[in-house]
Amino acid sequence: MRCDRLWKDARLATMTGEGLGVVERGVVAAIDGRIVYAGPASDAPAFDAQHAIGCDGRWITPGLIDCHTHLVHAGDRAHEFELRLVGASYEEIARAGGGIVSTMAATRAASEADLVGSALPRLDALIAEGVTTVEIKSGYGLTRGDEMKMLRAARTLGVARAVRVRTSFLGAHALPPEFAGDADGYIAALCHDMLPAAAEAGLVDAVDAFCEGIGFCAAQTARMFDAAQRLGLPVKLHAEQLSNLHGAQLAAEAGALSADHLEHLDADGIAAMAKAGTVATLLPGAFYFTRETNVPPVDGLRAAGVPIAIATDCNPGTSPLTSLLLAMNMGATLFRLTVEECLAGVTRNAARALGLMGEVGTLEAGKSCDLAIWDVERPAELVYRMGLNPLHARIWKGL
Ligand code: DI6
Ligand code: FE
């Protein structure tokens, strides 16, 4: 059988089924950027490959997926970090006009090209570790024009680099100063003007919101979900990060792809997510950086069979993290996730959190040939090390 490229002498973690899907003597074959075979060499058809690539026993995993980032934003919040080091809390800083709103001011002042330029080093850091799909949110513009500028910048990043970008509209991230005291008015503007305009321009793959005491309440979140559903867009939610507003349950009942953070998730939330098949996206970088002490209820999620994803939450305020490998290490160390759970969290389950299960996340015939090839002796090393990047090669759409 003819194929374009064939990776041979490899060990595979296909990430199909429940665990790692280990194949000790494996091959991956691709035609036109799609996997046509991934599995044991002994069962493979006799391939006539245009290019055969010997892997010397290296491990191949699916290309990694960072399913929750705020990669596009202007400026940084190193100064707030300094304030927090001498005692200020994240919520105090937010209430004093810092926090998300300070990044909003910088992002509004930035041009679209500035946003692309400042995000590229962050994107390149992810790519250097084998990321082939990245989700990018808006949420620091908070006007129609500035939210669309952020989303266009995100789309541009997907053209500037060999990476698949999925956008989420996060207009309901913080209340902009123009709407001070009128959160309901802002939600109305989001639902009736800003979101439809961004969706109409083809800039929105999903709709997200920050359901939190310092964000938006459950009723306002529900209005965002209704607006998304009217436009035929899937939803996801920042839920139960700092408090429990029962956002995960609300999200699950709306059929959300994922509910994210979840440090304060309760049993009802877990049950609702399990029933709906909503992915629990854990963000250990934010947990670490804010020195949160409430660990997400991993045992409960596991027992209920809720799929768990892990992401960087790369953002300037609570998770200035651009390493998905380190996020996995933190997921294991801080949340006691297993190696299999960590790897599933940045492949198969991250794909599901983006609604891309048919396209990426496992090594399977029919999916995009997105591969990460690693210089490791066992997959656990990808989770175990801190700060070493063992990526040997990265393949996106077969190239
Ligand atoms: N939760 C977070 O951790 C980030 N956004 C959110 O809704 C924080 C964003 C920021 O502080 O800039
Ligand atoms: Fe976030």
Coordinates of C-alpha atoms and ligand atoms in Angstrom, one line a residue:
M1 CA 0.0 0.0 0.0
R2 CA 1.4 3.4 -1.0
C3 CA 1.8 6.1 1.7
D4 CA 3.4 9.5 1.9
R5 CA 5.3 9.1 5.1
L6 CA 6.0 6.1 7.4
W7 CA 7.4 6.4 10.9
K8 CA 8.9 3.0 11.8
D9 CA 10.9 1.4 14.7
A10 CA 8.8 3.4 17.1
R11 CA 7.1 2.7 20.4
L12 CA 3.6 4.2 20.4
A13 CA 1.3 5.5 23.0
T14 CA -1.7 5.6 20.8
M15 CA -4.0 6.9 23.7
T16 CA -6.8 4.8 22.3
G17 CA -9.0 2.9 24.7
E18 CA -8.6 3.5 28.5
G19 CA -4.9 3.7 29.0
L20 CA -1.8 4.7 27.0
G21 CA -2.5 2.2 24.2
V22 CA 1.1 1.0 24.2
V23 CA 2.5 -0.6 21.1
E24 CA 6.1 -1.8 21.5
R25 CA 7.1 -2.2 17.9
G26 CA 4.9 0.3 16.1
V27 CA 4.6 2.2 12.9
V28 CA 2.5 5.2 11.8
A29 CA 1.7 5.8 8.2
A30 CA 0.2 8.9 6.7
I31 CA -1.4 10.0 3.4
D32 CA -2.3 13.6 2.7
G33 CA -1.7 14.6 6.3
R34 CA -4.0 11.9 7.8
I35 CA -3.1 8.7 9.7
V36 CA -3.9 5.7 7.6
Y37 CA -2.4 3.2 10.1
A38 CA -1.0 3.4 13.6
G39 CA -0.3 0.1 15.4
P40 CA 2.0 -2.9 15.5
A41 CA 4.4 -3.3 12.7
S42 CA 3.5 -7.0 12.6
D43 CA -0.1 -6.2 11.6
A44 CA 0.7 -3.3 9.2
P45 CA 0.0 -3.6 5.5
A46 CA 3.2 -3.7 3.4
F47 CA 3.7 0.0 2.9
D48 CA 5.4 1.5 0.0
A49 CA 6.4 4.8 1.5
Q50 CA 7.6 7.9 -0.3
H51 CA 9.5 8.8 2.9
A52 CA 10.3 6.3 5.6
I53 CA 11.5 7.8 8.9
G54 CA 13.4 5.5 11.4
C55 CA 12.6 6.4 15.0
D56 CA 15.3 4.3 16.7
G57 CA 12.8 3.0 19.3
R58 CA 11.7 6.5 20.3
W59 CA 8.2 7.0 21.7
I60 CA 5.5 8.6 19.6
T61 CA 2.4 10.2 21.2
P62 CA -0.4 12.2 19.6
G63 CA 0.6 15.9 19.2
L64 CA -0.2 17.6 22.5
I65 CA -3.3 19.7 22.9
D66 CA -3.5 22.7 25.2
C67 CA -7.2 23.1 25.6
H68 CA -7.4 26.2 27.8
T69 CA -5.2 29.3 27.2
H70 CA -5.4 33.1 27.2
L71 CA -2.4 33.2 25.0
V72 CA -3.4 36.4 23.3
H73 CA -3.0 39.4 25.6
A74 CA -0.9 42.5 25.9
G75 CA 1.5 43.4 28.7
D76 CA 2.2 41.4 31.8
R77 CA 1.3 41.5 35.5
A78 CA 4.7 41.0 37.1
H79 CA 4.1 44.0 39.3
E80 CA 0.9 42.4 40.7
F81 CA 3.0 39.3 41.3
E82 CA 5.3 41.4 43.4
L83 CA 2.3 42.8 45.4
R84 CA 1.0 39.3 46.0
L85 CA 4.4 38.3 47.3
V86 CA 4.1 40.9 50.1
G87 CA 0.6 39.9 51.0
A88 CA -2.1 41.2 48.6
S89 CA -4.7 38.7 47.4
Y90 CA -5.8 38.1 43.8
E91 CA -9.3 39.2 44.6
E92 CA -8.1 42.4 46.4
I93 CA -6.0 43.3 43.4
A94 CA -8.9 42.7 41.1
R95 CA -11.3 44.8 43.2
A96 CA -8.7 47.7 43.3
G97 CA -8.8 47.9 39.5
G98 CA -5.9 45.6 38.8
G99 CA -6.2 42.1 37.6
I100 CA -8.1 41.3 34.4
V101 CA -9.0 44.9 33.9
S102 CA -5.4 46.0 33.8
T103 CA -4.7 43.5 31.1
M104 CA -7.8 44.8 29.3
A105 CA -6.4 48.3 29.2
A106 CA -3.1 47.1 27.7
T107 CA -4.9 44.8 25.2
R108 CA -7.2 47.6 24.1
A109 CA -4.2 49.8 23.5
A110 CA -2.4 47.2 21.5
S111 CA -2.8 46.7 17.7
E112 CA -3.8 43.4 16.3
A113 CA -0.2 43.0 15.0
D114 CA 1.1 43.8 18.5
L115 CA -1.1 41.0 19.9
V116 CA 0.2 38.5 17.4
G117 CA 3.8 39.5 18.0
S118 CA 3.6 39.3 21.8
A119 CA 1.8 36.0 21.7
L120 CA 4.2 34.3 19.3
P121 CA 7.0 33.6 21.8
R122 CA 4.4 32.0 24.1
L123 CA 3.0 29.9 21.3
D124 CA 6.5 28.9 20.2
A125 CA 7.2 27.7 23.7
L126 CA 4.2 25.4 23.6
I127 CA 5.0 24.2 20.1
A128 CA 8.6 23.5 21.2
E129 CA 7.1 20.9 23.5
G130 CA 5.1 19.1 20.9
V131 CA 1.8 21.1 21.1
T132 CA -0.1 20.8 17.8
T133 CA -3.5 22.1 18.8
V134 CA -4.1 25.1 21.1
E135 CA -7.3 26.8 22.3
I136 CA -7.1 30.6 22.6
K137 CA -9.7 32.8 24.4
S138 CA -10.7 36.4 24.0
G139 CA -11.7 38.2 27.2
Y140 CA -9.2 41.1 27.6
G141 CA -10.9 43.4 25.0
L142 CA -14.4 43.6 26.4
T143 CA -15.7 45.8 23.6
R144 CA -17.0 44.3 20.3
G145 CA -14.0 45.7 18.4
D146 CA -11.4 44.6 20.9
E147 CA -12.8 41.1 21.4
M148 CA -12.8 40.7 17.6
K149 CA -9.2 42.0 17.4
M150 CA -8.1 39.4 19.9
L151 CA -9.9 36.6 18.1
R152 CA -8.5 37.7 14.7
A153 CA -5.0 37.7 16.3
A154 CA -5.7 34.1 17.5
R155 CA -6.7 33.1 14.0
T156 CA -3.6 34.7 12.6
L157 CA -1.4 32.7 15.0
G158 CA -2.8 29.6 13.4
V159 CA -1.6 30.8 10.0
A160 CA 1.8 32.1 11.2
R161 CA 2.6 28.7 12.8
A162 CA 2.0 25.1 12.0
V163 CA -0.6 24.6 14.7
R164 CA -4.4 24.2 14.9
V165 CA -6.0 27.1 16.8
R166 CA -9.5 26.8 18.3
T167 CA -11.0 30.1 19.6
S168 CA -13.3 30.7 22.5
F169 CA -15.3 33.9 23.0
L170 CA -14.8 35.0 26.6
G171 CA -16.5 38.4 26.5
A172 CA -18.0 37.5 29.9
H173 CA -14.6 37.4 31.6
A174 CA -14.8 40.7 33.6
L175 CA -17.0 43.7 33.7
P176 CA -15.5 46.5 31.7
P177 CA -15.5 50.0 33.3
E178 CA -18.1 51.3 30.7
F179 CA -20.6 49.0 32.3
A180 CA -19.7 49.6 36.0
G181 CA -22.7 48.7 38.1
D182 CA -24.6 47.2 35.2
A183 CA -23.4 43.7 34.7
D184 CA -26.8 42.7 33.3
G185 CA -26.5 45.4 30.7
Y186 CA -23.0 44.1 29.7
I187 CA -24.4 40.6 29.4
A188 CA -27.1 41.9 27.2
A189 CA -24.6 43.7 24.9
L190 CA -22.5 40.4 24.8
C191 CA -25.6 38.3 23.9
H192 CA -27.2 40.7 21.4
D193 CA -24.3 42.5 19.8
M194 CA -20.7 41.4 20.6
L195 CA -21.0 37.6 20.4
P196 CA -23.2 37.6 17.3
A197 CA -20.8 39.9 15.5
A198 CA -17.8 37.8 16.3
A199 CA -19.6 34.6 15.4
E200 CA -20.8 36.2 12.1
A201 CA -17.2 37.0 11.3
G202 CA -16.3 33.3 11.8
L203 CA -14.1 34.1 14.7
V204 CA -15.8 31.9 17.4
D205 CA -15.4 28.1 17.8
A206 CA -16.9 28.0 21.4
V207 CA -18.3 30.4 24.0
D208 CA -16.8 30.6 27.5
A209 CA -17.6 32.7 30.6
F210 CA -16.1 33.4 34.1
C211 CA -18.8 32.3 36.5
E212 CA -17.4 33.6 39.8
G213 CA -17.9 36.2 42.6
I214 CA -15.5 38.5 40.8
G215 CA -16.9 37.5 37.4
F216 CA -20.5 36.7 36.5
C217 CA -23.3 35.0 38.4
A218 CA -25.0 31.8 37.3
A219 CA -28.1 33.6 35.8
Q220 CA -25.8 35.8 33.7
T221 CA -23.8 32.8 32.6
A222 CA -27.0 31.0 31.6
R223 CA -27.9 34.0 29.4
M224 CA -24.5 33.6 27.6
F225 CA -25.2 29.9 27.1
D226 CA -28.6 30.7 25.6
A227 CA -27.0 33.2 23.2
A228 CA -24.4 30.6 22.2
Q229 CA -27.0 28.0 21.6
R230 CA -29.0 30.3 19.4
L231 CA -25.9 30.7 17.3
G232 CA -25.2 26.9 17.3
L233 CA -22.0 27.3 19.2
P234 CA -20.7 24.9 21.9
V235 CA -20.1 26.2 25.4
K236 CA -17.5 25.8 28.2
L237 CA -17.1 27.5 31.5
H238 CA -14.6 28.8 34.1
A239 CA -16.3 27.2 37.1
E240 CA -15.7 26.7 40.8
Q241 CA -12.2 28.3 40.7
L242 CA -12.5 30.6 43.7
S243 CA -15.9 29.7 45.1
N244 CA -18.8 27.4 44.4
L245 CA -21.5 29.1 42.3
H246 CA -22.6 25.7 40.9
G247 CA -21.3 26.7 37.5
A248 CA -20.2 23.2 36.5
Q249 CA -23.7 21.9 37.0
L250 CA -25.1 24.7 34.9
A251 CA -22.5 24.1 32.2
A252 CA -23.1 20.3 32.2
E253 CA -26.9 20.9 31.9
A254 CA -26.2 23.1 28.9
G255 CA -24.2 20.2 27.3
A256 CA -20.9 22.0 27.8
L257 CA -17.8 20.6 26.3
S258 CA -15.9 21.3 29.5
A259 CA -16.0 22.9 32.9
D260 CA -12.6 24.3 33.9
H261 CA -10.6 24.8 37.1
L262 CA -13.1 23.1 39.6
E263 CA -11.2 23.5 42.8
H264 CA -14.5 24.1 44.6
L265 CA -16.6 21.5 42.7
D266 CA -19.1 19.5 44.8
A267 CA -20.7 16.1 44.4
D268 CA -23.8 17.5 42.5
G269 CA -21.4 19.2 40.0
I270 CA -19.5 15.9 39.5
A271 CA -22.7 14.0 38.9
A272 CA -24.0 16.5 36.4
M273 CA -20.7 16.5 34.5
A274 CA -20.6 12.7 34.5
K275 CA -24.2 12.5 33.1
A276 CA -23.5 15.0 30.4
G277 CA -20.0 13.8 29.5
T278 CA -18.6 17.2 30.2
V279 CA -14.8 17.2 30.4
A280 CA -13.2 18.4 33.7
T281 CA -10.3 20.6 32.6
L282 CA -7.9 21.0 35.5
L283 CA -5.5 23.9 35.5
P284 CA -2.7 23.2 38.0
G285 CA -0.6 26.2 36.9
A286 CA -3.3 28.5 38.2
F287 CA -3.7 26.4 41.4
Y288 CA 0.1 26.6 41.9
F289 CA 0.6 30.3 41.0
T290 CA -2.3 31.5 43.2
R291 CA -1.2 29.2 46.0
E292 CA -4.7 27.7 46.1
T293 CA -5.2 25.1 48.7
N294 CA -8.5 23.5 47.7
V295 CA -7.6 20.6 45.4
P296 CA -10.1 19.7 42.7
P297 CA -12.1 16.5 43.7
V298 CA -10.0 14.2 41.6
D299 CA -11.2 11.0 43.4
G300 CA -14.8 12.0 42.8
L301 CA -14.2 12.8 39.2
R302 CA -12.4 9.5 38.6
A303 CA -15.1 7.5 40.4
A304 CA -17.8 9.1 38.3
G305 CA -15.9 8.5 35.1
V306 CA -15.6 12.2 34.2
P307 CA -12.9 12.7 31.6
I308 CA -10.1 14.8 32.9
A309 CA -8.0 17.2 30.7
I310 CA -5.0 19.3 31.8
A311 CA -4.2 22.7 30.3
T312 CA -1.8 25.6 31.0
D313 CA -4.4 28.3 31.4
C314 CA -1.6 30.5 30.1
N315 CA -2.6 34.0 31.2
P316 CA -0.8 37.0 32.7
G317 CA -2.6 37.1 36.1
T318 CA -3.0 33.6 37.5
S319 CA -1.0 31.2 35.3
P320 CA 1.9 32.7 33.3
L321 CA 2.8 29.2 32.2
T322 CA 3.8 28.2 28.8
S323 CA 4.8 24.6 29.4
L324 CA 2.2 21.8 29.0
L325 CA 4.9 19.3 30.2
L326 CA 5.2 21.2 33.4
A327 CA 1.4 21.4 33.7
M328 CA 1.4 17.6 33.5
N329 CA 4.0 17.4 36.3
M330 CA 1.9 19.7 38.4
G331 CA -1.2 17.7 37.7
A332 CA 0.6 14.6 39.0
T333 CA 2.3 16.3 42.0
L334 CA -0.4 18.7 43.1
F335 CA -3.5 16.7 42.1
R336 CA -2.2 13.2 42.3
L337 CA -3.2 12.3 38.7
T338 CA -1.5 9.2 37.3
V339 CA 0.8 9.3 34.3
E340 CA -1.9 7.8 32.2
E341 CA -4.4 10.5 33.4
C342 CA -1.9 13.2 32.7
L343 CA -1.1 12.0 29.2
A344 CA -4.8 11.5 28.4
G345 CA -5.4 15.0 29.8
V346 CA -3.2 16.6 27.1
T347 CA -4.3 14.3 24.2
R348 CA -7.6 12.4 24.1
N349 CA -9.5 14.3 26.7
A350 CA -8.2 17.7 25.7
A351 CA -9.5 16.9 22.2
R352 CA -12.9 16.1 23.6
A353 CA -12.8 19.4 25.6
L354 CA -12.5 21.2 22.2
G355 CA -15.1 19.0 20.4
L356 CA -12.2 17.6 18.2
M357 CA -12.4 14.0 19.1
G358 CA -12.9 12.9 15.5
E359 CA -9.9 14.9 14.4
V360 CA -7.0 14.7 16.9
G361 CA -6.1 13.4 20.3
T362 CA -5.2 9.7 19.5
L363 CA -3.1 7.9 17.0
E364 CA -5.8 6.3 14.9
A365 CA -6.5 5.9 11.2
G366 CA -8.6 8.8 9.9
K367 CA -7.3 11.4 12.3
S368 CA -4.9 14.2 11.5
C369 CA -1.3 13.0 11.5
D370 CA -0.2 15.2 14.5
L371 CA 2.6 13.5 16.3
A372 CA 5.1 14.2 19.0
I373 CA 8.2 12.0 18.9
W374 CA 10.1 11.9 22.2
D375 CA 13.6 11.0 23.4
V376 CA 12.4 9.1 26.4
E377 CA 12.7 5.5 27.6
R378 CA 9.2 5.5 29.1
P379 CA 6.2 7.8 28.8
A380 CA 6.3 8.5 32.6
E381 CA 9.4 10.7 31.9
L382 CA 7.1 13.2 30.1
V383 CA 5.3 13.8 33.4
Y384 CA 8.3 13.2 35.8
R385 CA 10.8 15.8 34.6
M386 CA 10.6 19.5 35.4
G387 CA 12.2 21.8 32.9
L388 CA 13.7 19.3 30.5
N389 CA 12.2 19.2 27.0
P390 CA 12.8 15.7 25.5
L391 CA 10.9 16.5 22.2
H392 CA 12.8 14.9 19.2
A393 CA 10.4 15.9 16.5
R394 CA 6.9 17.3 16.0
I395 CA 4.7 16.5 13.1
W396 CA 1.6 18.6 12.2
K397 CA -0.8 17.3 9.5
G398 CA 1.8 14.8 8.4
L399 CA 4.6 17.3 8.0
Ligands
DI6_1 N1 -9.6 32.6 35.6 C1 -8.3 32.7 35.6 O1 -7.5 32.0 36.2 C2 -8.0 33.7 34.6 N2 -9.2 34.0 34.1 C3 -10.1 33.4 34.7 O2 -11.3 33.5 34.4 C4 -7.3 34.8 35.2 C5 -7.2 35.9 34.2 C6 -6.4 37.1 34.7 O3 -6.1 37.3 35.9 O4 -5.9 37.9 33.8
FE2 FE -8.7 30.6 32.2

